[in-house]
Amino acid sequence: MASTGQPQSSLKRPNPAVNREGDKLIITPLGAGNEVGRSCVFMSFKGKKIMFDCGIHPGFSGMSALPYFDEIDPASIDVLLVTHFHLDHAASLPYFLEKTTFKGRVFMTHATKAIYKLILSDYVKVSKVSVDDMLFDENDISNSMNKIEVIDFHQTLEVNGIRFWCYTAGHVLGAAMFMVDIAGVRVLYTGDYSREEDRHLRAAEIPQFSPDICIIESTYGVQLHMPRQIREKLFTDVIHSTVMQGGRVLIPAFALGRAQELLLILDEYWSNHPELSNFPIYYASPLARKCMAVYQTYINSMNERIRNQFASSNPFNFKHISSLNSIEDFIDNKPCVVMASPGSLQSGLSRQLFDKWCSDKKNACVIPGYVVEGTLAKTIINEPKEVTLTNGLSAPLNMQVHYISFSAHADYAQTSTFLKELMPPNIILVHGEANEMGRLKAKLTSLFADGNTKIITPKNCQSVEMHFNSEKMAKTIGKLAEKTPEVGEIVSGLLVKKGFTYQIMAPDDLHVFSQLSTANITQRITIPYSGAFAVIQHRLKQIYESVESSTDEESGVPTLRVHERVTVKQESENHLSVHWTADPISDMVSDSVMALVLNASREMPRVLLESETSINEQEDAKKAEKIVHALLLSLFGDVKYGDDGKLVINVDGNVAHLDKLTGDVECENESLKERVRTAYRRIRSAVKPIPLSPS
């Protein structure tokens, strides 16, 4: 288990380490730890539990493709935040929501939710696995949609004391970076992001707050991307030369994401090169039309270039690109370009076309995005002599294979600049192969050598522990915030705690800034007293400086106002009443007034007939005995009178004999004996308080 402490440094948000269990923050990758695929990161702090992303590993199938959910209790998770719709970040969500004990809340952006259902439905259809290995079906996807809530960029939400908001991440339409704030500790989870604006997407934002921890992707490690213009030229040159020489071009790409970027490039290139007009371009995906409808819906989420184009014409109404729903609809009789899903070449239309074209050296396969270990796309980049087809037979790999990455992941230049801007004291690298991640860690360690930045690369299921102090800060709001207090001045108000935030406000502002309200409780107690009222006044003045006498306007009885808080009234010749509005000070004053009255009453001479006293004592004794018996019955259940007048208490076969006169208990079970003795002593004390001293 890796363990690190919060560094003490001059960075933007220093936070000295402390050794308190409640201040321990734990981050555990359940996927994407020293690997690319099945992104899923678990975090707990202050009793709150958050999960980021819920993907699958494209190189595996069935249960082995899932994150390590058995390392956590799904029912304990408060919030699940999904950054974008790609399979390696969202495809195990239907399984997690429908087939585990998860009861928390799930959030993603509007565009991500719209595309999530399309891409997951397509995944179910093209997955070539047995029914037993299917993680979920269409019903699970539909049911999960009802549980997903949406969040706007920069909208702040709070769930069970967990505050979070999101920023634009670039990468794909709707992709978000999430900032989570628990008790003032901020954690940024980037998901997949890109700081480069392309033909349709904005660049990822730089958050305005520096996080205490940044969980960041390391997909490309220390690699540097080629400039976009050079990549586009290489891409179009390969396609141009291949079709002009009579070949077919296969571009394996997932239905949504990079596909739209490449289609914009191809459509523009075909418009600028009339000699290519006879060579068709197909967008081969069952989702083709639905995908385009989603992209047209969320035009305003794209960059300024696309929005300006949309003002005059829809840039996604392609002139030179046709949809292709299945291989049965495809007439393969001349050179063409086909963009087909999935990008991994593991199954579906892209795999069918690859099997058909891979043996012809005139054909080409252009792989435009990051490829995951264990997939056919990764295998053919190394150009083996033979490949295994879907039917299990081997075939020569004669087609040209070109890897021209349009993957919208950050390269080293973007990552280092991004982290330099934020200067987080703790950096956790995820979503990268072990070698690339190791090289990136070494380079970042050198980059941040002047500070105390911790850079950590946990493996799957390896927890990172950090400690943060728990200093609490309360902000004054409303009327109390109108004037800045002087040094040493006491600020008095109501302290309101919501989650991990504290606010001090005037009682009048409570209903304005919270859903709480205030009320006053007026208390009244009557005390037996038959002496002179002037005696009480005299004694109160000996204790309190402020004792004002007056007459009650309604009843006309004499009253005393003590300390401007408590009122004493002479209700009758034999009773006084004490009135006050409940608060800590008034409660103390009223207690002292009542004690004074009782003492005065006790010290007064009394004359009682002996017979009357005897009758009263007998009645009191009978009442007390009934109350004692009832209370013992409620505590122990089986309580009866024995032949010798003692109480017999039976608990689980253990019998205790209680002598009511002496309080002695006989029992073989020492534990029960002590319980009965203690209970009886306390009951007697409550039922029959210390008697007044005899007159």
Coordinates of N, CA, C and O in Angstrom, one line a residue, residues 529 532-544 546-550 558-562 568 576 596-597 600:
Y529 N -45.2 27.6 47.9 CA -44.6 28.6 48.8 C -45.7 29.4 49.5 O -46.5 30.0 48.9
A532 N -44.0 34.9 53.1 CA -44.2 36.2 52.7 C -43.4 36.5 51.4 O -42.3 36.0 51.3
F533 N -44.1 37.2 50.4 CA -43.4 37.4 49.1 C -42.2 38.4 49.3 O -41.2 38.3 48.6
A534 N -42.3 39.2 50.4 CA -41.2 40.1 50.6 C -39.9 39.4 51.0 O -38.8 39.9 50.8
V535 N -40.0 38.2 51.6 CA -38.8 37.4 51.9 C -38.1 37.0 50.7 O -36.9 37.1 50.6
I536 N -38.8 36.6 49.7 CA -38.2 36.2 48.4 C -37.5 37.4 47.7 O -36.4 37.3 47.2
Q537 N -38.2 38.5 47.8 CA -37.6 39.7 47.2 C -36.3 40.1 47.9 O -35.3 40.4 47.2
H538 N -36.3 40.0 49.2 CA -35.1 40.3 50.0 C -34.0 39.4 49.6 O -32.8 39.9 49.4
R539 N -34.2 38.1 49.6 CA -33.2 37.2 49.3 C -32.6 37.3 47.8 O -31.5 37.1 47.6
L540 N -33.5 37.5 46.9 CA -33.1 37.7 45.5 C -32.2 38.9 45.4 O -31.2 38.9 44.6
K541 N -32.5 40.0 46.1 CA -31.6 41.2 46.0 C -30.3 41.0 46.6 O -29.3 41.7 46.3
Q542 N -30.2 40.0 47.5 CA -28.9 39.7 48.1 C -28.0 38.9 47.0 O -26.8 38.9 47.2
I543 N -28.6 38.3 46.0 CA -27.9 37.6 45.0 C -27.7 38.4 43.7 O -26.6 38.4 43.1
Y544 N -28.8 39.0 43.3 CA -28.8 39.7 42.0 C -28.8 41.2 42.2 O -29.6 41.7 43.0
S546 N -29.9 43.2 39.9 CA -31.1 43.8 39.2 C -32.3 42.9 39.6 O -32.6 41.8 39.1
V547 N -33.1 43.4 40.5 CA -34.4 42.8 40.9 C -35.4 43.9 41.0 O -35.4 44.8 41.9
E548 N -36.4 43.9 40.0 CA -37.4 45.0 40.0 C -38.7 44.5 40.4 O -39.2 43.4 39.8
S549 N -39.4 45.2 41.3 CA -40.8 44.7 41.7 C -41.8 45.5 41.0 O -41.6 46.7 40.7
S550 N -42.9 44.9 40.7 CA -44.1 45.5 40.0 C -45.3 44.7 40.2 O -45.3 43.8 41.0
P558 N -48.5 40.6 42.7 CA -47.1 41.2 42.7 C -46.1 40.3 42.0 O -46.2 39.1 42.0
T559 N -45.2 41.0 41.3 CA -44.2 40.3 40.5 C -42.8 40.8 40.8 O -42.6 42.0 41.2
L560 N -41.8 40.0 40.5 CA -40.4 40.4 40.5 C -39.7 40.1 39.2 O -39.9 39.0 38.7
R561 N -39.0 41.1 38.7 CA -38.2 40.8 37.4 C -36.7 40.7 37.8 O -36.1 41.7 38.2
V562 N -36.2 39.5 37.6 CA -34.8 39.2 38.0 C -33.9 39.2 36.8 O -34.1 38.5 35.9
V568 N -40.9 36.4 38.5 CA -41.5 35.6 39.7 C -42.8 36.2 40.0 O -42.9 37.5 40.3
L576 N -45.9 30.1 44.1 CA -45.3 31.1 43.3 C -45.1 30.5 41.9 O -45.0 29.3 41.8
L596 N -33.6 29.0 45.4 CA -33.8 30.0 46.5 C -35.2 29.9 47.1 O -35.3 29.8 48.3
V597 N -36.2 29.8 46.2 CA -37.6 29.6 46.7 C -37.7 28.4 47.5 O -38.4 28.3 48.6
A600 N -36.1 28.7 50.9 CA -36.9 29.6 51.8 C -38.1 28.9 52.3 O -38.4 29.0 53.5

